[in-house]
C-alpha cells in the first residue's frame, strides 16, 4: 500500500506486474468493454426470455456475469506484460495477501449478520416472512455456483479496475464510480425481472453500497481479490437462502435489507475514512520513542 493508502502491486506480484503501475491501466476502457461484451446477452434475453430457478434470474445473466473477467483478461493481454495474464488469473486465489487473518471475519460474517438483523427487523415490522427456516441440502452447490460467478465479476472490478481507479481518485470516490457503473450494468436484468420502481432504486443503491464494502475489504486485505470473491459469494448465497428466498428478502422494495447494507457502508466510511477506506479512525497509535534520550 502506498503513502496514500492505495493498494499497489505487492506480495506475490512478479517483476513485470510491479513495473506495470495501476495508473497505466484504463478503467474507462474496461467499463466500456464490459458493456460491449454484455450487449449480446442483453439482446438475447429480449428475444429468448428464459429464467434460472435460483432467484428467477435471466439465463443470459450466466454469460454476462463473466464479461468483467473477459474484459480484464483482454486488456491485460493487450498490455503485453510477459506472463501478465497468468499472474492476473492467479489473483483469484491470492489469499496469501491476507496477512491479517482477522479480516476473514467481516469477509465471511458481515453479510450473514446483516441478514439476521434484516429478518429480525422484518418480523418486528410485521412483514409476512416465514417463521421457520430449513437450510437447503444443496447449499454447498449454491455457494459453489455463486463463488464461480463472483470470480467472473470480481476479477474485473476488484482485480483490474479498483487499483486503476484508486490511482486516480480517493478510495470512496473510486468505489462510488465503480458501484454506479456496476449498478447500471444490472439494469437490463432488473428490467427483465419486472422490478417495481422502489425496488429498482433500492437495488441500484445496494450495488453502490456493496462496492464501498468490497473496496474497503480489498484495501484492508492487502489487495486480495480472493477476499472480495469470497465476500461476494457469501453475499449472494445468503440472500438466496434467506427464509422465503430472495423474494421475501426484498419485501417492501428491499428497504430493510438493502437499507441495512447501505447503513453498514456509511459506518465503514465514517470509521475508516473516505480517502483510503483503510485508516481506522480509532486505531491505537504507538508513541514515537525515536527522539527519547537513552
C-alpha positions as YAML, in Angstrom:
chain: A
units: angstrom
residues:
- id: 1
  name: UNK
  ca: [0.00, 0.00, 0.00]
- id: 2
  name: UNK
  ca: [1.46, 3.36, -0.98]
- id: 3
  name: UNK
  ca: [1.61, 6.57, 1.03]
- id: 4
  name: UNK
  ca: [-1.93, 7.48, 0.03]
- id: 5
  name: UNK
  ca: [-3.36, 4.17, 1.10]
- id: 6
  name: UNK
  ca: [-3.88, 2.96, -2.46]
- id: 7
  name: UNK
  ca: [-3.16, -0.72, -2.95]
- id: 8
  name: UNK
  ca: [-0.28, -1.26, -5.33]
- id: 9
  name: UNK
  ca: [1.45, -4.34, -6.68]
- id: 10
  name: UNK
  ca: [2.83, -6.15, -3.64]
- id: 11
  name: UNK
  ca: [3.31, -9.59, -2.21]
- id: 12
  name: UNK
  ca: [3.40, -12.28, -4.86]
- id: 13
  name: UNK
  ca: [3.47, -9.90, -7.83]
- id: 14
  name: UNK
  ca: [6.22, -10.57, -10.33]
- id: 15
  name: UNK
  ca: [8.69, -8.02, -11.68]
- id: 16
  name: UNK
  ca: [6.64, -7.39, -14.81]
- id: 17
  name: UNK
  ca: [3.47, -6.79, -12.80]
- id: 18
  name: UNK
  ca: [5.20, -4.40, -10.42]
- id: 19
  name: UNK
  ca: [6.54, -2.44, -13.39]
- id: 20
  name: UNK
  ca: [3.06, -2.05, -14.84]
- id: 21
  name: UNK
  ca: [1.63, 0.53, -12.44]
- id: 22
  name: UNK
  ca: [-2.16, 0.77, -11.94]
- id: 23
  name: UNK
  ca: [-2.25, 4.31, -13.34]
- id: 24
  name: UNK
  ca: [-1.21, 2.90, -16.74]
- id: 25
  name: UNK
  ca: [-4.44, 0.91, -16.88]
- id: 26
  name: UNK
  ca: [-7.62, 2.49, -18.18]
- id: 27
  name: UNK
  ca: [-10.67, 1.76, -16.02]
- id: 28
  name: UNK
  ca: [-12.88, 3.58, -18.54]
- id: 29
  name: UNK
  ca: [-11.78, 1.26, -21.35]
- id: 30
  name: UNK
  ca: [-12.53, -1.65, -19.04]
- id: 31
  name: UNK
  ca: [-16.06, -0.42, -18.25]
- id: 32
  name: UNK
  ca: [-16.81, 0.24, -21.92]
- id: 33
  name: UNK
  ca: [-15.58, -3.21, -22.90]
- id: 34
  name: UNK
  ca: [-17.71, -4.85, -20.19]
- id: 35
  name: UNK
  ca: [-20.81, -3.15, -21.56]
- id: 36
  name: UNK
  ca: [-19.98, -4.04, -25.16]
- id: 37
  name: UNK
  ca: [-19.38, -7.69, -24.24]
- id: 38
  name: UNK
  ca: [-22.63, -7.78, -22.23]
- id: 39
  name: UNK
  ca: [-24.78, -6.29, -25.00]
- id: 40
  name: UNK
  ca: [-25.30, -9.58, -26.91]
- id: 41
  name: UNK
  ca: [-26.54, -11.27, -23.72]
- id: 42
  name: UNK
  ca: [-29.00, -8.46, -23.01]
- id: 43
  name: UNK
  ca: [-30.36, -8.57, -26.57]
- id: 44
  name: UNK
  ca: [-30.63, -12.37, -26.46]
- id: 45
  name: UNK
  ca: [-32.67, -12.16, -23.27]
- id: 46
  name: UNK
  ca: [-35.13, -9.84, -25.00]
- id: 47
  name: UNK
  ca: [-35.61, -12.39, -27.80]
- id: 48
  name: UNK
  ca: [-35.48, -15.57, -25.70]
- id: 49
  name: UNK
  ca: [-36.51, -14.68, -22.12]
- id: 50
  name: UNK
  ca: [-35.58, -17.74, -20.05]
- id: 51
  name: UNK
  ca: [-35.04, -17.63, -16.28]
- id: 52
  name: UNK
  ca: [-32.94, -19.58, -13.78]
- id: 53
  name: UNK
  ca: [-34.56, -21.47, -10.88]
- id: 54
  name: UNK
  ca: [-32.29, -19.57, -8.45]
- id: 55
  name: UNK
  ca: [-33.63, -16.05, -7.82]
- id: 56
  name: UNK
  ca: [-35.54, -16.20, -11.14]
- id: 57
  name: UNK
  ca: [-32.60, -14.52, -12.88]
- id: 58
  name: UNK
  ca: [-32.40, -14.39, -16.70]
- id: 59
  name: UNK
  ca: [-30.41, -17.34, -18.08]
- id: 60
  name: UNK
  ca: [-28.31, -14.89, -20.10]
- id: 61
  name: UNK
  ca: [-27.01, -13.46, -16.82]
- id: 62
  name: UNK
  ca: [-24.76, -16.52, -16.64]
- id: 63
  name: UNK
  ca: [-22.78, -15.30, -19.63]
- id: 64
  name: UNK
  ca: [-22.98, -11.62, -18.75]
- id: 65
  name: UNK
  ca: [-21.55, -12.34, -15.28]
- id: 66
  name: UNK
  ca: [-18.23, -13.32, -16.84]
- id: 67
  name: UNK
  ca: [-17.84, -10.26, -19.06]
- id: 68
  name: UNK
  ca: [-15.83, -8.32, -16.43]
- id: 69
  name: UNK
  ca: [-13.34, -11.19, -16.25]
- id: 70
  name: UNK
  ca: [-13.15, -11.44, -20.04]
- id: 71
  name: UNK
  ca: [-12.72, -7.69, -20.42]
- id: 72
  name: UNK
  ca: [-9.92, -7.64, -17.86]
- id: 73
  name: UNK
  ca: [-8.11, -10.58, -19.49]
- id: 74
  name: UNK
  ca: [-8.32, -8.89, -22.90]
- id: 75
  name: UNK
  ca: [-6.85, -5.67, -21.52]
- id: 76
  name: UNK
  ca: [-4.11, -7.41, -19.53]
- id: 77
  name: UNK
  ca: [-3.17, -9.37, -22.65]
- id: 78
  name: UNK
  ca: [-3.20, -6.16, -24.69]
- id: 79
  name: UNK
  ca: [-0.85, -4.53, -22.19]
- id: 80
  name: UNK
  ca: [1.69, -7.12, -23.24]
- id: 81
  name: UNK
  ca: [3.49, -7.87, -19.98]
- id: 82
  name: UNK
  ca: [5.21, -11.30, -20.21]
- id: 83
  name: UNK
  ca: [3.17, -13.72, -18.12]
- id: 84
  name: UNK
  ca: [0.72, -10.95, -17.28]
- id: 85
  name: UNK
  ca: [-2.44, -12.94, -17.97]
- id: 86
  name: UNK
  ca: [-1.20, -15.92, -15.95]
- id: 87
  name: UNK
  ca: [-0.36, -13.72, -12.96]
- id: 88
  name: UNK
  ca: [-3.64, -11.90, -13.27]
- id: 89
  name: UNK
  ca: [-5.71, -15.09, -13.26]
- id: 90
  name: UNK
  ca: [-3.78, -16.37, -10.25]
- id: 91
  name: UNK
  ca: [-5.17, -13.46, -8.23]
- id: 92
  name: UNK
  ca: [-8.49, -15.29, -7.97]
- id: 93
  name: UNK
  ca: [-6.82, -17.27, -5.17]
- id: 94
  name: UNK
  ca: [-4.36, -14.71, -3.80]
- id: 95
  name: UNK
  ca: [-5.32, -15.48, -0.19]
- id: 96
  name: UNK
  ca: [-1.67, -15.12, 0.86]
- id: 97
  name: UNK
  ca: [-2.14, -11.37, 0.59]
- id: 98
  name: UNK
  ca: [-4.46, -11.53, 3.59]
- id: 99
  name: UNK
  ca: [-1.76, -11.26, 6.24]
- id: 100
  name: UNK
  ca: [-4.17, -10.11, 8.97]
- id: 101
  name: UNK
  ca: [-6.42, -13.15, 9.29]
- id: 102
  name: UNK
  ca: [-8.92, -11.24, 11.43]
- id: 103
  name: UNK
  ca: [-10.19, -9.70, 8.19]
- id: 104
  name: UNK
  ca: [-11.74, -13.05, 7.34]
- id: 105
  name: UNK
  ca: [-14.36, -12.19, 9.95]
- id: 106
  name: UNK
  ca: [-16.00, -9.31, 8.04]
- id: 107
  name: UNK
  ca: [-15.45, -11.12, 4.75]
- id: 108
  name: UNK
  ca: [-17.44, -14.14, 5.95]
- id: 109
  name: UNK
  ca: [-19.59, -12.87, 8.83]
- id: 110
  name: UNK
  ca: [-20.66, -9.31, 7.95]
- id: 111
  name: UNK
  ca: [-23.35, -10.10, 5.41]
- id: 112
  name: UNK
  ca: [-24.87, -13.08, 7.29]
- id: 113
  name: UNK
  ca: [-25.08, -10.83, 10.36]
- id: 114
  name: UNK
  ca: [-26.91, -8.20, 8.32]
- id: 115
  name: UNK
  ca: [-29.29, -10.86, 7.02]
- id: 116
  name: UNK
  ca: [-30.10, -11.92, 10.58]
- id: 117
  name: UNK
  ca: [-30.76, -8.28, 11.51]
- id: 118
  name: UNK
  ca: [-32.93, -7.94, 8.40]
- id: 119
  name: UNK
  ca: [-35.02, -10.94, 9.37]
- id: 120
  name: UNK
  ca: [-35.49, -9.64, 12.90]
- id: 121
  name: UNK
  ca: [-36.46, -6.17, 11.66]
- id: 122
  name: UNK
  ca: [-38.94, -7.69, 9.20]
- id: 123
  name: UNK
  ca: [-40.54, -9.70, 11.98]
- id: 124
  name: UNK
  ca: [-40.81, -6.60, 14.17]
- id: 125
  name: UNK
  ca: [-42.32, -4.69, 11.26]
- id: 126
  name: UNK
  ca: [-44.96, -7.37, 10.85]
- id: 127
  name: UNK
  ca: [-43.93, -8.42, 7.34]
- id: 128
  name: UNK
  ca: [-45.10, -11.94, 6.37]
- id: 129
  name: UNK
  ca: [-41.71, -13.62, 6.30]
- id: 130
  name: UNK
  ca: [-41.61, -17.37, 7.06]
- id: 131
  name: UNK
  ca: [-41.31, -18.25, 10.75]
- id: 132
  name: UNK
  ca: [-39.20, -21.35, 10.02]
- id: 133
  name: UNK
  ca: [-36.05, -21.84, 8.01]
- id: 134
  name: UNK
  ca: [-34.70, -25.08, 6.65]
- id: 135
  name: UNK
  ca: [-31.10, -24.99, 5.45]
- id: 136
  name: UNK
  ca: [-31.17, -26.27, 1.85]
- id: 137
  name: UNK
  ca: [-29.39, -29.59, 1.33]
- id: 138
  name: UNK
  ca: [-27.93, -28.16, -1.88]
- id: 139
  name: UNK
  ca: [-26.35, -25.20, -0.03]
- id: 140
  name: UNK
  ca: [-22.73, -26.20, -0.95]
- id: 141
  name: UNK
  ca: [-23.73, -26.36, -4.62]
- id: 142
  name: UNK
  ca: [-25.41, -22.95, -4.46]
- id: 143
  name: UNK
  ca: [-22.35, -21.45, -2.77]
- id: 144
  name: UNK
  ca: [-20.05, -23.06, -5.33]
- id: 145
  name: UNK
  ca: [-22.03, -21.62, -8.23]
- id: 146
  name: UNK
  ca: [-22.10, -18.17, -6.67]
- id: 147
  name: UNK
  ca: [-18.35, -18.40, -5.97]
- id: 148
  name: UNK
  ca: [-17.67, -19.12, -9.65]
- id: 149
  name: UNK
  ca: [-19.97, -16.26, -10.65]
- id: 150
  name: UNK
  ca: [-18.17, -13.96, -8.20]
- id: 151
  name: UNK
  ca: [-14.86, -14.82, -9.88]
- id: 152
  name: UNK
  ca: [-16.38, -13.61, -13.15]
- id: 153
  name: UNK
  ca: [-17.28, -10.22, -11.67]
- id: 154
  name: UNK
  ca: [-14.60, -9.53, -9.06]
- id: 155
  name: UNK
  ca: [-11.64, -10.45, -11.25]
- id: 156
  name: UNK
  ca: [-12.68, -7.49, -13.35]
- id: 157
  name: UNK
  ca: [-13.97, -4.99, -10.82]
- id: 158
  name: UNK
  ca: [-11.56, -5.77, -7.96]
- id: 159
  name: UNK
  ca: [-8.68, -7.35, -9.85]
- id: 160
  name: UNK
  ca: [-8.42, -4.81, -12.65]
- id: 161
  name: UNK
  ca: [-10.49, -1.66, -12.10]
- id: 162
  name: UNK
  ca: [-10.08, -0.99, -8.37]
- id: 163
  name: UNK
  ca: [-6.35, -0.24, -8.36]
- id: 164
  name: UNK
  ca: [-6.65, 1.68, -11.63]
- id: 165
  name: UNK
  ca: [-9.35, 3.94, -10.20]
- id: 166
  name: UNK
  ca: [-7.62, 4.37, -6.83]
- id: 167
  name: UNK
  ca: [-4.50, 5.53, -8.66]
- id: 168
  name: UNK
  ca: [-6.64, 8.47, -9.84]
- id: 169
  name: UNK
  ca: [-9.22, 9.07, -7.10]
- id: 170
  name: UNK
  ca: [-9.66, 8.60, -3.34]
- id: 171
  name: UNK
  ca: [-10.92, 5.17, -2.35]
- id: 172
  name: UNK
  ca: [-14.51, 6.26, -1.68]
- id: 173
  name: UNK
  ca: [-14.76, 8.11, -4.99]
- id: 174
  name: UNK
  ca: [-13.39, 5.07, -6.80]
- id: 175
  name: UNK
  ca: [-15.93, 2.84, -5.06]
- id: 176
  name: UNK
  ca: [-18.83, 5.18, -5.89]
- id: 177
  name: UNK
  ca: [-17.80, 5.36, -9.56]
- id: 178
  name: UNK
  ca: [-17.44, 1.61, -9.81]
- id: 179
  name: UNK
  ca: [-20.63, 0.95, -7.87]
- id: 180
  name: UNK
  ca: [-22.67, 3.31, -10.05]
- id: 181
  name: UNK
  ca: [-21.39, 1.79, -13.28]
- id: 182
  name: UNK
  ca: [-21.94, -1.72, -11.93]
- id: 183
  name: UNK
  ca: [-25.45, -0.77, -10.82]
- id: 184
  name: UNK
  ca: [-26.35, 0.47, -14.30]
- id: 185
  name: UNK
  ca: [-24.91, -2.77, -15.70]
- id: 186
  name: UNK
  ca: [-27.58, -4.64, -13.71]
- id: 187
  name: UNK
  ca: [-30.46, -2.57, -15.09]
- id: 188
  name: UNK
  ca: [-31.27, -4.76, -18.13]
- id: 189
  name: UNK
  ca: [-31.62, -7.77, -15.84]
- id: 190
  name: UNK
  ca: [-33.71, -5.81, -13.33]
- id: 191
  name: UNK
  ca: [-35.98, -4.57, -16.11]
- id: 192
  name: UNK
  ca: [-36.34, -8.13, -17.43]
- id: 193
  name: UNK
  ca: [-37.44, -9.21, -13.94]
- id: 194
  name: UNK
  ca: [-40.10, -6.50, -13.94]
- id: 195
  name: UNK
  ca: [-38.91, -4.98, -10.68]
- id: 196
  name: UNK
  ca: [-41.11, -2.15, -9.33]
- id: 197
  name: UNK
  ca: [-39.58, 1.36, -9.22]
- id: 198
  name: UNK
  ca: [-38.91, 1.29, -5.48]
- id: 199
  name: UNK
  ca: [-37.02, -1.99, -5.63]
- id: 200
  name: UNK
  ca: [-35.22, -0.81, -8.76]
- id: 201
  name: UNK
  ca: [-33.90, 2.22, -6.89]
- id: 202
  name: UNK
  ca: [-33.00, 0.28, -3.74]
- id: 203
  name: UNK
  ca: [-31.29, -2.44, -5.76]
- id: 204
  name: UNK
  ca: [-29.19, 0.16, -7.55]
- id: 205
  name: UNK
  ca: [-28.23, 1.86, -4.27]
- id: 206
  name: UNK
  ca: [-27.39, -1.55, -2.85]
- id: 207
  name: UNK
  ca: [-24.87, -2.17, -5.62]
- id: 208
  name: UNK
  ca: [-23.14, 1.12, -4.82]
- id: 209
  name: UNK
  ca: [-23.06, 0.37, -1.09]
- id: 210
  name: UNK
  ca: [-21.85, -3.16, -1.74]
- id: 211
  name: UNK
  ca: [-18.97, -1.83, -3.82]
- id: 212
  name: UNK
  ca: [-17.95, 0.51, -0.98]
- id: 213
  name: UNK
  ca: [-17.79, -2.50, 1.35]
- id: 214
  name: UNK
  ca: [-15.89, -4.50, -1.26]
- id: 215
  name: UNK
  ca: [-13.23, -1.82, -1.80]
- id: 216
  name: UNK
  ca: [-12.94, -1.49, 1.99]
- id: 217
  name: UNK
  ca: [-12.24, -5.21, 2.31]
- id: 218
  name: UNK
  ca: [-9.90, -5.18, -0.69]
- id: 219
  name: UNK
  ca: [-7.80, -2.36, 0.73]
- id: 220
  name: UNK
  ca: [-7.57, -3.95, 4.18]
- id: 221
  name: UNK
  ca: [-6.64, -7.43, 2.96]
- id: 222
  name: UNK
  ca: [-3.54, -6.42, 1.07]
- id: 223
  name: UNK
  ca: [-5.41, -6.08, -2.21]
- id: 224
  name: UNK
  ca: [-6.75, -9.62, -2.13]
- id: 225
  name: UNK
  ca: [-9.14, -10.39, -4.98]
- id: 226
  name: UNK
  ca: [-9.87, -13.73, -3.29]
- id: 227
  name: UNK
  ca: [-11.26, -11.85, -0.29]
- id: 228
  name: UNK
  ca: [-13.68, -9.90, -2.50]
- id: 229
  name: UNK
  ca: [-14.71, -13.06, -4.37]
- id: 230
  name: UNK
  ca: [-15.45, -14.84, -1.12]
- id: 231
  name: UNK
  ca: [-17.36, -11.82, 0.21]
- id: 232
  name: UNK
  ca: [-19.40, -11.59, -2.99]
- id: 233
  name: UNK
  ca: [-20.22, -15.32, -2.95]
- id: 234
  name: UNK
  ca: [-21.29, -15.24, 0.70]
- id: 235
  name: UNK
  ca: [-23.46, -12.19, -0.01]
- id: 236
  name: UNK
  ca: [-25.33, -13.76, -2.93]
- id: 237
  name: UNK
  ca: [-25.67, -17.14, -1.22]
- id: 238
  name: UNK
  ca: [-27.11, -15.61, 1.94]
- id: 239
  name: UNK
  ca: [-29.68, -13.59, 0.02]
- id: 240
  name: UNK
  ca: [-30.77, -16.64, -1.98]
- id: 241
  name: UNK
  ca: [-31.26, -18.88, 1.06]
- id: 242
  name: UNK
  ca: [-32.92, -16.16, 3.15]
- id: 243
  name: UNK
  ca: [-36.13, -17.54, 4.74]
- id: 244
  name: UNK
  ca: [-38.64, -17.31, 1.91]
- id: 245
  name: UNK
  ca: [-35.81, -16.78, -0.62]
- id: 246
  name: UNK
  ca: [-34.85, -13.52, -2.30]
- id: 247
  name: UNK
  ca: [-38.48, -12.51, -2.88]
- id: 248
  name: UNK
  ca: [-39.05, -12.46, 0.89]
- id: 249
  name: UNK
  ca: [-35.80, -10.57, 1.50]
- id: 250
  name: UNK
  ca: [-36.91, -7.87, -0.93]
- id: 251
  name: UNK
  ca: [-40.34, -7.34, 0.66]
- id: 252
  name: UNK
  ca: [-41.20, -3.67, 0.96]
- id: 253
  name: UNK
  ca: [-38.96, -2.90, -2.02]
- id: 254
  name: UNK
  ca: [-35.94, -4.16, -0.08]
- id: 255
  name: UNK
  ca: [-35.93, -1.07, 2.14]
- id: 256
  name: UNK
  ca: [-35.00, -3.01, 5.28]
- id: 257
  name: UNK
  ca: [-32.44, -5.46, 3.87]
- id: 258
  name: UNK
  ca: [-30.78, -3.16, 1.39]
- id: 259
  name: UNK
  ca: [-31.10, -0.23, 3.77]
- id: 260
  name: UNK
  ca: [-29.06, -2.05, 6.42]
- id: 261
  name: UNK
  ca: [-26.31, -2.75, 3.88]
- id: 262
  name: UNK
  ca: [-26.22, 0.93, 2.96]
- id: 263
  name: UNK
  ca: [-26.00, 1.86, 6.65]
- id: 264
  name: UNK
  ca: [-23.09, -0.57, 7.02]
- id: 265
  name: UNK
  ca: [-21.33, 1.15, 4.12]
- id: 266
  name: UNK
  ca: [-21.84, 4.57, 5.73]
- id: 267
  name: UNK
  ca: [-20.45, 3.27, 9.04]
- id: 268
  name: UNK
  ca: [-17.39, 1.89, 7.24]
- id: 269
  name: UNK
  ca: [-16.73, 5.24, 5.56]
- id: 270
  name: UNK
  ca: [-17.05, 7.05, 8.89]
- id: 271
  name: UNK
  ca: [-14.73, 4.67, 10.74]
- id: 272
  name: UNK
  ca: [-12.09, 4.09, 8.04]
- id: 273
  name: UNK
  ca: [-12.22, 7.38, 6.15]
- id: 274
  name: UNK
  ca: [-13.16, 8.03, 2.54]
- id: 275
  name: UNK
  ca: [-9.63, 8.78, 1.39]
- id: 276
  name: UNK
  ca: [-8.31, 5.26, 1.76]
- id: 277
  name: UNK
  ca: [-11.06, 3.20, 3.46]
- id: 278
  name: UNK
  ca: [-8.10, 1.67, 5.28]
- id: 279
  name: UNK
  ca: [-7.21, 4.01, 8.16]
- id: 280
  name: UNK
  ca: [-9.31, 3.16, 11.18]
- id: 281
  name: UNK
  ca: [-10.37, 6.34, 12.95]
- id: 282
  name: UNK
  ca: [-9.79, 4.92, 16.43]
- id: 283
  name: UNK
  ca: [-6.63, 2.94, 15.77]
- id: 284
  name: UNK
  ca: [-4.21, 2.91, 18.69]
- id: 285
  name: UNK
  ca: [-1.12, 4.92, 17.77]
- id: 286
  name: UNK
  ca: [2.14, 3.72, 19.26]
- id: 287
  name: UNK
  ca: [4.21, 6.54, 20.78]
- id: 288
  name: UNK
  ca: [7.30, 7.57, 18.83]
- id: 289
  name: UNK
  ca: [10.29, 6.95, 21.06]
- id: 290
  name: UNK
  ca: [12.91, 7.75, 18.41]
- id: 291
  name: UNK
  ca: [13.57, 11.17, 19.91]
- id: 292
  name: UNK
  ca: [13.99, 9.99, 23.52]
- id: 293
  name: UNK
  ca: [17.43, 10.13, 25.08]
- id: 294
  name: UNK
  ca: [18.90, 6.87, 26.28]
...
